[in-house]
Amino acid sequence: MSRQIPIMTAPHEQIEQIQLEGIKQTAVRCYENIPFYRKSFDDAGFDPRSIESFDDLARAPFVTKQDLRDNAPYGMLAVPLSEVREVHMSSGTTGVATLGAYTSHDIEIWRECFGRGLVFANADENDVCQICYGYGLFTGGLGAHYGSMWSGATVIPISAGNTERQVRTLRDLGTTILECTPSYAMHIADTAIEMGLDPARDFHLRAGIHGAEPFSDAFRADLERKLDYKVLDIYGLTETMGPGVAVECMEQDGLHLAEDHFYAEIINPATGEVLPDGEWGELVITTTDREASPVVRYRTRDITRIIPGECPCGCTHRRIDRLHGRTDDMLIIRGVNVFPSQIEDVMKHFDEVSSWYQIELDTRGSLDVVTLKVETNPNFPLDSIGAVEGLQGKIQSALKTALSVGIKVKLVEPKSIPRSEGKAKRVIDLRKGIN
Ligand code: DLL
């Protein structure tokens, strides 16, 4: 039987008590130990000792990624460096990497938070977890490693890369749970099929714990069909811990926050106002018991909502919806806000194309031009101009109807878009000359 965590099914009032107590302590510890917070709270006239309710927390100023960067590497530590056991770095996809530090206690929490994903997957000592998130400073590898060890399963710490070896390992070592980014799982699936394997027959997979980047429902369905397993989404970020802040259960209807360790608010990103459950906005996180790198009201820039209501799975922790993307991934095309995942959702209606795509932003004169490059499936006649133009036109008009913007579509050959072993690069911005 898989390990259980009693707090996962505790009455919500009990969880709220833990949160309120934790928030208070965290805010006071930040104020007393981190000069940044002392100044920021003082400037805002916010006294951390005055917190008596969740509404009181909403008076505290936010902390941003830029604040963490400005105080890198060790300026945001709430404990002496001698108490820090491990450090990790964010992937740095949007600028300078930020540091996450852990005491032994923080690692214990992390182990159990990722472990909740394994609980949802009903993992036990009979499972074999293949961890192909990268280990090197990215939080994916070790987070998955700690959580899978905690569950009692056998762990294969293979890390990312060498995809044919991943496939052979899946087959030869009888992996039952695959842990990596969803785009890398897709690359592994496609490679297995190319190697002549039939995953349903040759693998023993039953679950995948995939996160670190957005992926659409259509992408998930494709992955589940190819690898004949069930995919659970996992969310997290270096600034608050790494993977395990929220994890999906078998209902596949939102990700349960680890609410005893993280307090979540959803805000209007433009005004900072706290939004009611059900409304989409930016996720803001306060840690309740993190020792080395606590945060008070960290603006994640990730867009989601709190799903109202209880989950039939029995876990009482509130759920966030699957992430559309982050505020800085959002494309503004001729004044219209578009997330790459919305483009992905339109493409799923076309059997002739695969899940691999890339969005290229460029300028012509003073106008922004957006081109969606999408790979066709191998049986599509790319050499027939009529077929190509016909399909491009159909996808373009479907995008126009769904998103009210003109996006040029360019069909490209199967396997021509670069595969990633970690997070997929969906947007190439040629406007700034950075790619
Ligand atoms: O990506 C931690 C992680 C590792 C999560 C493995 C899940 C699995 P960072 O490199 O700091 O940490 O990047 C954090 O990735 O703010 C989101 O924008 C994005 N992200 C993470 N999980 C998801 C997800 C890790 N499930 C940033 N869906 C976050 C969508 C995600 N986006």
mmCIF file of C-alpha atoms and ligand atoms in Angstrom, residues 65 89-93 98 114 133 138-141 180-181 209-215 233-239 241-244 246 255 300-302 322-326 328-329 423, ligand 1:
data_model
loop_
_atom_site.group_PDB
_atom_site.id
_atom_site.type_symbol
_atom_site.label_atom_id
_atom_site.label_comp_id
_atom_site.label_asym_id
_atom_site.label_seq_id
_atom_site.Cartn_x
_atom_site.Cartn_y
_atom_site.Cartn_z
ATOM 1 C CA LYS A 65 11.626 37.838 -8.945
ATOM 2 C CA MET A 89 18.945 27.457 -9.126
ATOM 3 C CA SER A 90 15.961 28.352 -11.284
ATOM 4 C CA SER A 91 16.389 27.543 -14.959
ATOM 5 C CA GLY A 92 16.950 31.218 -15.704
ATOM 6 C CA THR A 93 14.740 31.146 -18.815
ATOM 7 C CA THR A 98 17.651 32.821 -8.706
ATOM 8 C CA PHE A 114 6.717 15.773 -4.111
ATOM 9 C CA TYR A 133 14.288 15.567 -15.041
ATOM 10 C CA PHE A 138 17.405 22.439 -11.650
ATOM 11 C CA THR A 139 15.017 21.414 -8.865
ATOM 12 C CA GLY A 140 13.267 18.788 -11.025
ATOM 13 C CA GLY A 141 15.766 15.927 -10.667
ATOM 14 C CA CYS A 180 10.263 14.324 -16.566
ATOM 15 C CA THR A 181 8.918 17.364 -18.410
ATOM 16 C CA ILE A 209 4.481 12.813 -13.134
ATOM 17 C CA HIS A 210 5.119 15.630 -15.539
ATOM 18 C CA GLY A 211 5.508 19.350 -14.968
ATOM 19 C CA ALA A 212 7.818 22.384 -15.120
ATOM 20 C CA GLU A 213 6.093 23.713 -18.258
ATOM 21 C CA PRO A 214 2.530 24.183 -19.517
ATOM 22 C CA PHE A 215 0.977 21.454 -21.666
ATOM 23 C CA ASP A 233 0.611 17.325 -13.646
ATOM 24 C CA ILE A 234 2.987 18.721 -11.011
ATOM 25 C CA TYR A 235 3.719 22.391 -10.369
ATOM 26 C CA GLY A 236 6.407 24.230 -8.492
ATOM 27 C CA LEU A 237 9.096 26.852 -8.744
ATOM 28 C CA THR A 238 12.589 27.275 -7.361
ATOM 29 C CA GLU A 239 11.711 30.469 -5.517
ATOM 30 C CA MET A 241 10.761 25.157 -3.096
ATOM 31 C CA GLY A 242 10.713 23.410 -6.503
ATOM 32 C CA PRO A 243 8.269 20.737 -7.732
ATOM 33 C CA GLY A 244 5.501 19.750 -5.313
ATOM 34 C CA ALA A 246 0.754 21.607 -6.158
ATOM 35 C CA LEU A 255 -3.674 20.420 -8.854
ATOM 36 C CA THR A 300 4.930 33.866 -9.374
ATOM 37 C CA ARG A 301 3.770 35.470 -12.640
ATOM 38 C CA ASP A 302 1.913 32.199 -13.309
ATOM 39 C CA ARG A 322 -3.744 23.768 -14.834
ATOM 40 C CA LEU A 323 -1.491 26.631 -15.768
ATOM 41 C CA HIS A 324 -2.089 28.536 -18.983
ATOM 42 C CA GLY A 325 1.385 30.010 -18.858
ATOM 43 C CA ARG A 326 3.035 32.951 -17.190
ATOM 44 C CA ASP A 328 5.627 37.042 -19.379
ATOM 45 C CA ASP A 329 4.827 34.205 -21.864
ATOM 46 C CA LYS A 423 11.556 22.615 -20.889
HETATM 47 O O1 DLL B 1 10.213 24.154 -13.122
HETATM 48 C C1 DLL B 1 10.150 23.245 -10.879
HETATM 49 C C2 DLL B 1 9.531 21.993 -11.381
HETATM 50 C C3 DLL B 1 10.341 20.916 -11.693
HETATM 51 C C4 DLL B 1 8.152 21.865 -11.478
HETATM 52 C C5 DLL B 1 9.775 19.709 -12.113
HETATM 53 C C6 DLL B 1 7.579 20.675 -11.874
HETATM 54 C C7 DLL B 1 8.386 19.604 -12.195
HETATM 55 P P1 DLL B 1 11.709 26.591 -12.208
HETATM 56 O O2 DLL B 1 12.757 26.177 -13.169
HETATM 57 O O3 DLL B 1 12.048 27.598 -11.174
HETATM 58 O O4 DLL B 1 11.148 25.369 -11.413
HETATM 59 O O5 DLL B 1 10.500 27.145 -13.079
HETATM 60 C C8 DLL B 1 9.297 27.508 -12.464
HETATM 61 O O6 DLL B 1 8.009 26.800 -14.405
HETATM 62 O O7 DLL B 1 6.931 29.551 -12.422
HETATM 63 C C9 DLL B 1 6.021 28.018 -14.108
HETATM 64 O O8 DLL B 1 6.057 29.128 -14.982
HETATM 65 C C10 DLL B 1 6.638 26.811 -14.794
HETATM 66 N N1 DLL B 1 5.988 25.585 -14.340
HETATM 67 C C11 DLL B 1 6.371 24.742 -13.363
HETATM 68 N N2 DLL B 1 5.509 23.700 -13.255
HETATM 69 C C12 DLL B 1 4.527 23.915 -14.201
HETATM 70 C C13 DLL B 1 3.350 23.208 -14.585
HETATM 71 C C14 DLL B 1 10.485 24.287 -11.953
HETATM 72 N N3 DLL B 1 2.994 22.056 -14.032
HETATM 73 C C15 DLL B 1 8.284 27.895 -13.521
HETATM 74 N N4 DLL B 1 2.588 23.756 -15.564
HETATM 75 C C16 DLL B 1 6.942 28.244 -12.920
HETATM 76 C C17 DLL B 1 2.934 24.922 -16.166
HETATM 77 C C18 DLL B 1 4.829 25.117 -14.876
HETATM 78 N N5 DLL B 1 4.041 25.603 -15.855
#
